[in-house]
Short mmCIF file of N, CA and C in Angstrom, two decimals:
data_model
loop_
_atom_site.label_atom_id
_atom_site.label_comp_id
_atom_site.label_asym_id
_atom_site.label_seq_id
_atom_site.Cartn_x
_atom_site.Cartn_y
_atom_site.Cartn_z
N UNK A 452 12.39 0.14 -22.97
CA UNK A 452 10.91 0.29 -24.39
C UNK A 452 11.39 1.73 -24.67
N UNK A 453 11.65 2.23 -24.37
CA UNK A 453 12.56 3.79 -25.21
C UNK A 453 11.28 5.14 -24.46
N UNK A 454 10.55 4.60 -23.24
CA UNK A 454 10.06 5.34 -22.60
C UNK A 454 9.96 6.50 -21.45
N UNK A 455 9.99 7.69 -21.48
CA UNK A 455 10.43 8.16 -20.28
C UNK A 455 9.92 7.93 -19.35
N UNK A 456 10.42 8.31 -17.96
CA UNK A 456 9.98 7.70 -16.20
C UNK A 456 7.94 8.33 -16.36
N UNK A 457 7.92 9.90 -17.30
CA UNK A 457 6.61 10.49 -17.02
C UNK A 457 5.96 8.88 -17.44
N UNK A 458 5.85 8.67 -18.45
CA UNK A 458 4.73 6.78 -19.27
C UNK A 458 4.49 6.02 -17.68
N UNK A 459 5.28 6.18 -16.62
CA UNK A 459 5.45 5.10 -15.93
C UNK A 459 4.56 5.63 -14.73
N UNK A 460 4.58 6.74 -14.58
CA UNK A 460 3.43 7.38 -13.80
C UNK A 460 4.68 8.61 -12.68
N UNK A 461 5.77 8.32 -12.86
CA UNK A 461 6.68 8.79 -12.15
C UNK A 461 6.88 10.34 -12.87
N UNK A 462 6.41 11.41 -12.51
CA UNK A 462 6.30 13.15 -12.88
C UNK A 462 6.49 13.86 -11.62
N UNK A 463 7.29 14.93 -11.79
CA UNK A 463 7.43 16.30 -11.11
C UNK A 463 6.09 15.77 -9.95
N UNK A 464 6.20 15.37 -8.70
CA UNK A 464 5.12 15.67 -6.98
C UNK A 464 4.28 16.80 -7.28
N UNK A 465 2.55 17.22 -7.70
CA UNK A 465 1.90 17.98 -7.71
C UNK A 465 1.80 18.22 -6.09
N UNK A 466 2.29 19.41 -5.55
CA UNK A 466 2.54 18.87 -3.75
C UNK A 466 0.94 19.52 -3.07
N UNK A 467 -0.15 19.56 -3.76
CA UNK A 467 -1.13 19.31 -2.69
C UNK A 467 -2.67 17.94 -3.30
N UNK A 468 -2.19 18.33 -4.20
CA UNK A 468 -2.91 17.00 -5.35
C UNK A 468 -2.47 15.79 -4.77
N UNK A 469 -1.71 15.43 -5.24
CA UNK A 469 -0.67 14.05 -4.68
C UNK A 469 -0.73 13.94 -3.52
N UNK A 470 -0.53 14.25 -2.09
CA UNK A 470 -0.82 13.50 -1.10
C UNK A 470 -2.61 13.71 -0.82
N UNK A 471 -2.87 15.47 -1.33
CA UNK A 471 -4.34 14.92 -1.05
C UNK A 471 -5.00 13.36 -1.35
N UNK A 472 -5.21 13.22 -2.89
CA UNK A 472 -5.92 11.58 -3.37
C UNK A 472 -5.18 10.41 -2.94
N UNK A 473 -3.93 10.97 -1.98
CA UNK A 473 -3.07 9.12 -1.46
C UNK A 473 -4.20 9.37 0.11
N UNK A 474 -4.14 10.43 0.76
CA UNK A 474 -4.84 10.63 1.74
C UNK A 474 -5.96 10.19 1.96
N UNK A 475 -6.75 10.67 1.16
CA UNK A 475 -8.08 10.84 0.81
C UNK A 475 -7.96 9.15 0.97
N UNK A 476 -7.79 8.78 0.39
CA UNK A 476 -7.88 7.16 -0.51
C UNK A 476 -7.41 6.06 0.86
N UNK A 477 -6.50 6.46 1.31
CA UNK A 477 -6.17 5.84 2.35
C UNK A 477 -7.28 5.95 3.58
N UNK A 478 -7.31 7.13 4.39
CA UNK A 478 -8.63 6.84 4.68
C UNK A 478 -9.87 6.38 4.30
N UNK A 479 -10.26 6.08 3.44
CA UNK A 479 -11.67 5.04 2.77
C UNK A 479 -11.13 3.59 2.89
N UNK A 480 -9.84 3.40 2.51
CA UNK A 480 -9.30 1.69 3.01
C UNK A 480 -9.27 1.69 4.80
N UNK A 481 -8.74 3.28 5.32
CA UNK A 481 -8.54 2.81 6.83
C UNK A 481 -9.87 2.14 7.34
N UNK A 482 -10.50 3.18 7.32
CA UNK A 482 -12.17 2.94 7.49
C UNK A 482 -12.91 1.87 6.75
N UNK A 483 -12.62 0.93 5.67
CA UNK A 483 -13.14 0.25 4.95
C UNK A 483 -12.36 -1.53 6.48
N UNK A 484 -11.21 -0.81 6.52
CA UNK A 484 -10.55 -2.08 7.01
C UNK A 484 -10.75 -2.32 8.25
N UNK A 485 -11.00 -1.25 9.69
CA UNK A 485 -11.26 -1.01 10.62
C UNK A 485 -12.38 -1.29 11.08
N UNK A 486 -13.54 -1.09 9.45
CA UNK A 486 -14.89 -1.64 10.40
C UNK A 486 -14.72 -2.75 9.95
N UNK A 487 -15.11 -3.46 8.54
CA UNK A 487 -15.33 -4.58 8.27
C UNK A 487 -14.22 -5.42 8.63
N UNK A 488 -13.23 -5.40 8.46
CA UNK A 488 -12.27 -6.58 8.68
C UNK A 488 -11.80 -6.80 9.98
N UNK A 489 -12.27 -5.53 11.12
CA UNK A 489 -11.30 -6.12 12.51
C UNK A 489 -12.14 -7.26 12.50
N UNK A 490 -13.12 -7.13 12.40
CA UNK A 490 -14.05 -8.89 12.78
C UNK A 490 -13.66 -9.98 12.92
N UNK A 491 -12.30 -10.00 11.80
CA UNK A 491 -11.28 -11.09 11.28
C UNK A 491 -10.20 -10.93 12.29
N UNK A 492 -9.93 -9.74 12.84
CA UNK A 492 -8.96 -8.93 13.39
C UNK A 492 -7.59 -10.00 14.23
N UNK A 493 -8.70 -11.86 14.75
CA UNK A 493 -8.19 -12.20 15.93
C UNK A 493 -7.42 -13.44 14.66
N UNK A 494 -7.61 -12.77 13.80
CA UNK A 494 -6.41 -13.82 13.01
C UNK A 494 -5.67 -13.16 11.74
N UNK A 495 -5.38 -12.17 12.29
CA UNK A 495 -4.47 -11.11 12.04
C UNK A 495 -4.17 -10.55 12.63
N UNK A 496 -3.16 -10.88 14.25
CA UNK A 496 -3.15 -10.29 15.09
C UNK A 496 -1.21 -9.86 14.59
N UNK A 497 -1.26 -9.08 14.61
CA UNK A 497 0.22 -8.50 14.09
C UNK A 497 0.76 -8.31 15.66
N UNK A 498 0.55 -8.44 16.73
CA UNK A 498 1.63 -8.41 18.70
C UNK A 498 2.25 -9.38 18.21
N UNK A 499 3.47 -9.07 18.82
CA UNK A 499 4.39 -10.19 19.05
C UNK A 499 4.17 -11.09 20.36
N UNK A 500 4.53 -12.35 20.09
CA UNK A 500 4.58 -13.73 21.63
C UNK A 500 3.85 -12.80 22.55
N UNK A 501 4.79 -12.02 23.24
CA UNK A 501 3.93 -11.00 24.66
C UNK A 501 3.59 -10.03 24.40
N UNK A 502 2.56 -10.08 23.23
CA UNK A 502 1.26 -9.16 23.47
C UNK A 502 1.48 -7.60 23.00
N UNK A 503 3.74 -7.21 23.88
CA UNK A 503 3.52 -5.70 23.24
C UNK A 503 5.14 -6.23 22.71
N UNK A 504 5.60 -4.93 23.15
CA UNK A 504 7.07 -4.93 22.24
C UNK A 504 8.11 -5.64 23.17
N UNK A 505 9.56 -5.89 22.59
CA UNK A 505 10.03 -6.60 23.48
C UNK A 505 11.20 -4.98 24.36
N UNK A 506 11.21 -3.94 23.40
CA UNK A 506 11.46 -2.68 23.57
C UNK A 506 10.86 -1.97 23.37
N UNK A 507 11.34 -0.42 23.51
CA UNK A 507 10.59 1.06 23.46
C UNK A 507 10.63 1.75 22.20
N UNK A 508 10.55 1.54 21.24
CA UNK A 508 11.23 2.01 20.53
C UNK A 508 11.35 3.64 20.58
N UNK A 509 12.89 3.70 20.01
CA UNK A 509 13.47 5.47 20.71
C UNK A 509 13.29 6.58 19.15
N UNK A 510 12.66 7.93 19.01
CA UNK A 510 12.11 8.75 18.01
C UNK A 510 13.21 8.24 16.54
N UNK A 511 14.52 7.91 16.90
CA UNK A 511 14.89 7.42 15.63
C UNK A 511 15.17 6.18 15.30
N UNK A 512 14.82 5.27 15.99
CA UNK A 512 14.18 3.93 15.67
C UNK A 512 12.37 4.10 14.62
N UNK A 513 11.58 4.90 14.74
CA UNK A 513 10.61 5.22 14.62
C UNK A 513 11.21 6.31 13.19
N UNK A 514 11.89 7.09 13.15
CA UNK A 514 11.47 7.73 12.45
C UNK A 514 12.79 6.69 11.12
N UNK A 515 13.51 6.37 11.17
CA UNK A 515 14.17 5.06 10.32
C UNK A 515 13.02 4.13 9.80
N UNK A 516 12.03 3.70 10.68
CA UNK A 516 10.60 2.72 10.01
C UNK A 516 10.04 3.46 9.46
N UNK A 517 9.46 4.60 9.48
CA UNK A 517 8.99 5.73 8.40
C UNK A 517 9.91 5.65 7.21
N UNK A 518 11.10 5.98 7.36
CA UNK A 518 12.35 6.20 5.61
C UNK A 518 12.12 4.66 5.18
N UNK A 519 12.42 3.64 6.08
CA UNK A 519 12.32 2.25 5.17
C UNK A 519 11.21 1.94 4.76
N UNK A 520 9.66 2.19 5.02
CA UNK A 520 8.58 2.16 4.90
C UNK A 520 8.08 3.13 3.80
N UNK A 521 8.52 3.81 3.74
CA UNK A 521 8.32 4.69 2.24
C UNK A 521 9.04 4.08 0.99
N UNK A 522 10.44 3.86 1.67
CA UNK A 522 11.40 3.25 0.54
C UNK A 522 10.59 1.80 0.13
N UNK A 523 10.26 1.18 0.71
CA UNK A 523 9.46 0.30 0.44
C UNK A 523 8.32 -0.19 -0.57
N UNK A 524 7.24 0.87 -0.19
CA UNK A 524 6.35 1.22 -0.11
C UNK A 524 6.34 1.95 -2.19
N UNK A 525 7.89 2.41 -2.37
CA UNK A 525 8.21 2.95 -3.57
C UNK A 525 8.55 1.80 -4.38
N UNK A 526 9.54 1.19 -3.76
CA UNK A 526 9.88 -0.26 -5.15
C UNK A 526 8.40 -1.61 -4.74
N UNK A 527 7.64 -1.19 -3.95
CA UNK A 527 6.42 -2.57 -4.48
C UNK A 527 5.43 -1.50 -5.58
N UNK A 528 5.10 -0.35 -5.76
CA UNK A 528 4.79 0.85 -6.48
C UNK A 528 5.64 0.93 -7.60
N UNK A 529 6.45 0.78 -7.99
CA UNK A 529 7.49 0.33 -9.15
C UNK A 529 7.12 -0.72 -9.51
N UNK A 530 7.10 -1.57 -9.02
CA UNK A 530 7.44 -3.28 -9.30
C UNK A 530 5.96 -2.97 -9.76
N UNK A 531 5.30 -2.73 -9.61
CA UNK A 531 3.55 -3.54 -9.40
C UNK A 531 2.80 -2.70 -10.45
N UNK A 532 2.15 -1.21 -9.88
CA UNK A 532 1.97 -0.65 -10.42
C UNK A 532 2.70 0.43 -12.02
N UNK A 533 3.82 0.74 -11.44
CA UNK A 533 4.87 1.79 -12.68
C UNK A 533 5.31 0.73 -13.79
N UNK A 534 5.34 -0.53 -13.36
CA UNK A 534 6.59 -1.29 -14.32
C UNK A 534 4.75 -2.55 -15.05
N UNK A 535 5.00 -3.60 -13.65
CA UNK A 535 3.75 -4.27 -14.16
C UNK A 535 2.87 -4.20 -14.73
N UNK A 536 1.88 -3.32 -14.31
CA UNK A 536 0.19 -2.93 -14.65
C UNK A 536 0.48 -2.54 -16.33
N UNK A 537 1.86 -1.49 -16.63
CA UNK A 537 1.49 -1.34 -17.80
C UNK A 537 1.95 -2.34 -18.93
N UNK A 538 2.88 -3.24 -18.40
CA UNK A 538 3.26 -3.84 -19.04
C UNK A 538 2.37 -5.27 -19.91
N UNK A 539 1.47 -5.48 -18.63
CA UNK A 539 0.73 -6.25 -18.76
C UNK A 539 -0.22 -5.89 -20.03
N UNK A 540 -1.13 -4.42 -20.05
CA UNK A 540 -1.46 -3.23 -19.85
C UNK A 540 -1.22 -4.11 -21.81
N UNK A 541 0.04 -4.29 -22.37
CA UNK A 541 0.17 -3.72 -23.56
C UNK A 541 0.60 -5.48 -23.82
N UNK A 542 0.86 -5.90 -23.17
CA UNK A 542 0.95 -7.12 -23.94
C UNK A 542 -0.35 -7.69 -24.28
N UNK A 543 -1.39 -7.76 -23.21
CA UNK A 543 -2.35 -8.15 -23.44
C UNK A 543 -3.97 -7.48 -24.06
N UNK A 544 -3.54 -5.99 -24.05
CA UNK A 544 -4.28 -5.23 -24.29
C UNK A 544 -5.80 -4.87 -23.42
N UNK A 545 -6.09 -5.84 -22.21
CA UNK A 545 -6.97 -5.33 -21.49
C UNK A 545 -6.13 -4.70 -20.10
N UNK A 546 -7.55 -3.59 -20.19
CA UNK A 546 -6.73 -2.77 -18.89
C UNK A 546 -7.59 -3.82 -17.35
N UNK A 547 -8.59 -4.53 -17.83
CA UNK A 547 -9.04 -5.37 -16.45
C UNK A 547 -7.52 -6.88 -16.08
N UNK A 548 -7.18 -7.19 -17.03
CA UNK A 548 -5.87 -8.22 -16.63
C UNK A 548 -4.77 -7.53 -16.36
N UNK A 549 -4.71 -6.05 -16.60
CA UNK A 549 -3.78 -4.92 -16.09
C UNK A 549 -3.94 -4.30 -14.57
N UNK A 550 -4.58 -4.77 -14.63
CA UNK A 550 -5.62 -4.73 -12.85
C UNK A 550 -5.07 -5.61 -12.00
N UNK A 551 -5.75 -6.59 -12.90
CA UNK A 551 -5.94 -7.32 -12.25
C UNK A 551 -4.60 -8.42 -11.15
N UNK A 552 -3.58 -8.85 -12.25
CA UNK A 552 -2.80 -9.08 -12.57
C UNK A 552 -1.91 -8.42 -11.18
N UNK A 553 -1.37 -7.66 -11.68
CA UNK A 553 -0.58 -7.01 -10.41
C UNK A 553 -0.83 -7.72 -8.91
N UNK A 554 -2.16 -7.27 -9.10
CA UNK A 554 -2.91 -6.80 -7.69
C UNK A 554 -2.32 -8.65 -6.64
N UNK A 555 -3.35 -9.50 -7.48
CA UNK A 555 -3.16 -10.83 -7.38
C UNK A 555 -1.12 -11.51 -7.25
N UNK A 556 -0.68 -10.65 -7.71
CA UNK A 556 1.09 -11.30 -7.35
C UNK A 556 1.62 -10.24 -6.04
N UNK A 557 0.77 -8.99 -5.83
CA UNK A 557 0.76 -8.14 -5.11
C UNK A 557 0.67 -9.33 -3.77
N UNK A 558 -0.16 -9.38 -3.90
CA UNK A 558 -1.27 -10.29 -2.39
C UNK A 558 -0.28 -11.45 -2.37
N UNK A 559 -0.14 -12.06 -3.62
CA UNK A 559 0.55 -13.51 -3.25
C UNK A 559 2.15 -13.11 -2.49
N UNK A 560 2.96 -12.11 -2.50
CA UNK A 560 4.28 -11.52 -2.04
C UNK A 560 4.21 -11.67 -0.62
N UNK A 561 3.52 -11.35 -0.33
CA UNK A 561 2.37 -11.25 1.20
C UNK A 561 2.05 -12.47 1.75
N UNK A 562 2.34 -13.26 1.32
CA UNK A 562 1.71 -14.69 1.90
C UNK A 562 2.07 -15.44 3.74
N UNK A 563 3.92 -14.90 3.59
CA UNK A 563 3.77 -14.80 5.17
C UNK A 563 3.10 -14.58 6.08
N UNK A 564 1.89 -13.33 5.36
CA UNK A 564 1.23 -12.69 6.81
C UNK A 564 0.05 -13.61 6.79
N UNK A 565 -0.10 -14.79 6.33
CA UNK A 565 -1.35 -15.84 6.29
C UNK A 565 -2.51 -15.09 4.82
N UNK A 566 -3.54 -16.03 4.96
CA UNK A 566 -4.03 -15.68 4.02
C UNK A 566 -5.06 -14.63 4.11
N UNK A 567 -5.19 -14.67 5.45
CA UNK A 567 -6.36 -13.11 5.63
C UNK A 567 -5.20 -11.68 4.73
N UNK A 568 -4.13 -11.97 4.97
CA UNK A 568 -3.58 -10.67 4.74
C UNK A 568 -3.18 -10.62 2.95
N UNK A 569 -2.95 -11.97 3.20
CA UNK A 569 -3.37 -12.27 1.21
C UNK A 569 -3.71 -11.52 0.54
N UNK A 570 -5.62 -11.84 1.09
CA UNK A 570 -6.51 -11.32 0.59
C UNK A 570 -6.46 -9.90 0.88
N UNK A 571 -6.55 -9.17 1.76
CA UNK A 571 -6.37 -8.28 2.14
C UNK A 571 -5.28 -7.57 0.98
N UNK A 572 -4.06 -7.79 0.75
CA UNK A 572 -2.80 -7.04 0.14
C UNK A 572 -3.71 -7.19 -1.28
N UNK A 573 -4.89 -7.86 -1.71
CA UNK A 573 -4.83 -8.30 -2.82
C UNK A 573 -5.92 -7.35 -3.04
N UNK A 574 -7.18 -7.32 -2.58
CA UNK A 574 -8.29 -5.91 -2.51
C UNK A 574 -6.77 -4.39 -2.42
N UNK A 575 -6.26 -4.11 -1.82
CA UNK A 575 -5.52 -3.35 -1.74
C UNK A 575 -4.79 -3.00 -2.80
N UNK A 576 -4.39 -3.83 -3.24
CA UNK A 576 -3.53 -4.01 -5.00
C UNK A 576 -4.37 -3.33 -6.06
N UNK A 577 -6.00 -3.90 -6.00
CA UNK A 577 -6.62 -3.16 -6.55
C UNK A 577 -6.65 -1.92 -6.74
N UNK A 578 -7.07 -1.29 -4.99
CA UNK A 578 -7.55 -0.09 -4.98
C UNK A 578 -6.40 1.15 -5.86
N UNK A 579 -5.16 0.29 -4.86
CA UNK A 579 -4.03 1.13 -5.91
C UNK A 579 -3.98 1.27 -7.35
N UNK A 580 -4.08 -0.71 -7.98
CA UNK A 580 -3.88 0.08 -8.98
C UNK A 580 -5.36 0.97 -10.19
N UNK A 581 -6.34 0.73 -9.42
CA UNK A 581 -7.66 1.94 -10.21
C UNK A 581 -7.29 3.36 -9.48
N UNK A 582 -6.55 3.95 -8.92
CA UNK A 582 -6.37 5.12 -8.10
C UNK A 582 -5.04 5.29 -9.28
N UNK A 583 -4.18 4.65 -9.43
CA UNK A 583 -3.05 5.05 -10.57
C UNK A 583 -3.49 4.73 -11.74
N UNK A 584 -4.18 4.02 -12.31
CA UNK A 584 -4.63 4.05 -13.34
C UNK A 584 -5.48 4.91 -13.19
N UNK A 585 -6.79 5.91 -12.42
CA UNK A 585 -7.07 6.61 -12.80
C UNK A 585 -6.09 8.24 -13.10
N UNK A 586 -5.00 8.20 -12.15
CA UNK A 586 -4.44 9.43 -12.41
C UNK A 586 -3.00 9.47 -12.71
N UNK A 587 -2.85 8.33 -13.05
CA UNK A 587 -1.69 7.97 -14.43
C UNK A 587 -0.19 8.74 -13.27
N UNK A 588 -0.61 8.69 -11.92
CA UNK A 588 0.28 8.86 -10.82
C UNK A 588 1.20 8.30 -10.24
N UNK A 589 2.29 7.89 -10.09
CA UNK A 589 2.52 7.12 -8.87
C UNK A 589 2.50 7.41 -7.35
N UNK A 590 2.98 9.11 -6.97
CA UNK A 590 2.71 9.24 -6.10
C UNK A 590 2.10 9.39 -5.08
N UNK A 591 0.30 9.44 -5.66
CA UNK A 591 -0.98 9.02 -4.84
C UNK A 591 -0.79 7.67 -3.81
N UNK A 592 -0.18 6.81 -4.90
CA UNK A 592 -0.78 5.58 -4.42
C UNK A 592 0.71 5.05 -3.65
N UNK A 593 2.09 5.64 -3.74
CA UNK A 593 2.83 5.36 -2.50
C UNK A 593 2.60 5.56 -1.29
N UNK A 594 2.08 7.52 -1.60
CA UNK A 594 1.34 8.14 -0.14
C UNK A 594 0.44 6.76 0.52
N UNK A 595 -0.40 6.62 0.03
CA UNK A 595 -1.33 6.06 0.44
C UNK A 595 -1.07 4.69 1.81
N UNK A 596 0.18 3.98 0.49
CA UNK A 596 0.56 3.33 1.01
C UNK A 596 1.58 2.92 1.74
N UNK A 597 2.32 3.96 2.02
CA UNK A 597 2.94 4.52 3.22
C UNK A 597 2.17 4.12 4.40
N UNK A 598 1.41 5.15 4.47
CA UNK A 598 0.40 5.53 5.19
C UNK A 598 -0.30 4.20 6.12
N UNK A 599 -0.48 3.52 4.81
CA UNK A 599 -1.21 2.00 5.43
C UNK A 599 -0.38 0.86 5.78
N UNK A 600 0.99 1.14 5.29
CA UNK A 600 1.74 0.29 6.40
C UNK A 600 2.30 1.06 7.62
N UNK A 601 2.23 2.10 7.32
CA UNK A 601 2.70 3.11 8.92
C UNK A 601 1.13 2.58 10.05
N UNK A 602 0.05 2.48 9.98
CA UNK A 602 -0.61 2.01 10.90
C UNK A 602 -0.92 0.88 11.17
N UNK A 603 -0.58 -0.33 10.37
CA UNK A 603 -0.12 -1.52 10.77
C UNK A 603 0.81 -1.56 11.65
N UNK A 604 2.08 -1.01 11.90
CA UNK A 604 3.01 -1.32 12.50
C UNK A 604 2.77 -0.15 14.21
N UNK A 605 1.69 0.68 13.85
CA UNK A 605 1.55 1.29 14.80
C UNK A 605 0.41 0.75 15.09
N UNK A 606 -0.15 -0.61 15.05
CA UNK A 606 -0.92 -1.78 15.82
C UNK A 606 -0.42 -1.99 15.82
N UNK A 607 0.82 -2.80 15.58
CA UNK A 607 1.88 -3.35 15.83
C UNK A 607 2.21 -3.04 17.90
N UNK A 608 3.29 -1.60 17.18
CA UNK A 608 3.75 -1.13 18.36
C UNK A 608 3.17 -0.60 19.44
N UNK A 609 1.21 -0.77 19.38
CA UNK A 609 0.44 -0.47 20.81
C UNK A 609 -0.12 1.63 20.57
N UNK A 610 0.33 1.33 19.55
CA UNK A 610 -0.07 3.35 19.46
C UNK A 610 -1.57 2.81 19.18
N UNK A 611 -2.18 2.17 18.19
CA UNK A 611 -3.25 2.02 18.26
C UNK A 611 -4.26 0.80 18.63
N UNK A 612 -5.02 1.66 19.58
CA UNK A 612 -5.76 -0.33 20.28
C UNK A 612 -6.72 -0.82 19.11
N UNK A 613 -6.96 -1.90 18.80
CA UNK A 613 -8.33 -2.47 17.89
C UNK A 613 -9.18 -2.64 18.85
N UNK A 614 -9.04 -3.10 20.18
CA UNK A 614 -9.91 -3.30 21.01
C UNK A 614 -11.24 -2.17 21.28
#
């Protein structure tokens, strides 16, 4: 398109405001998830078949997981929010479609986790899209997305107990 990176929300990070928005959004989403969706947690069990890990992760394992989740969040947000939301808005001239279409695609490619996760992820996609639309910045969404994924892995590793 010839537009610079800032048109896609990729700007120099605001070291206080971007993490603050991302963290507050994460806290709200986590509260909703922990309070409301924990009722269906039995359908959304992320633990291993043995009920725990097969090994105890080292600090290196955990550090690599954090880096991998951060890079994954950046890639997903670049595709869904920075590119697809902008492109759908250009093609349809509808901010509602620009918000909904990427959210449904975001949910759909998490189908491997089951239908409950597809619904949850679609809802997350809507929230991430609103934050992106409101701030016109990708960093708060990446931070929130990464914190959310880290929380899910903390549950899987047994660092957070849902019971």
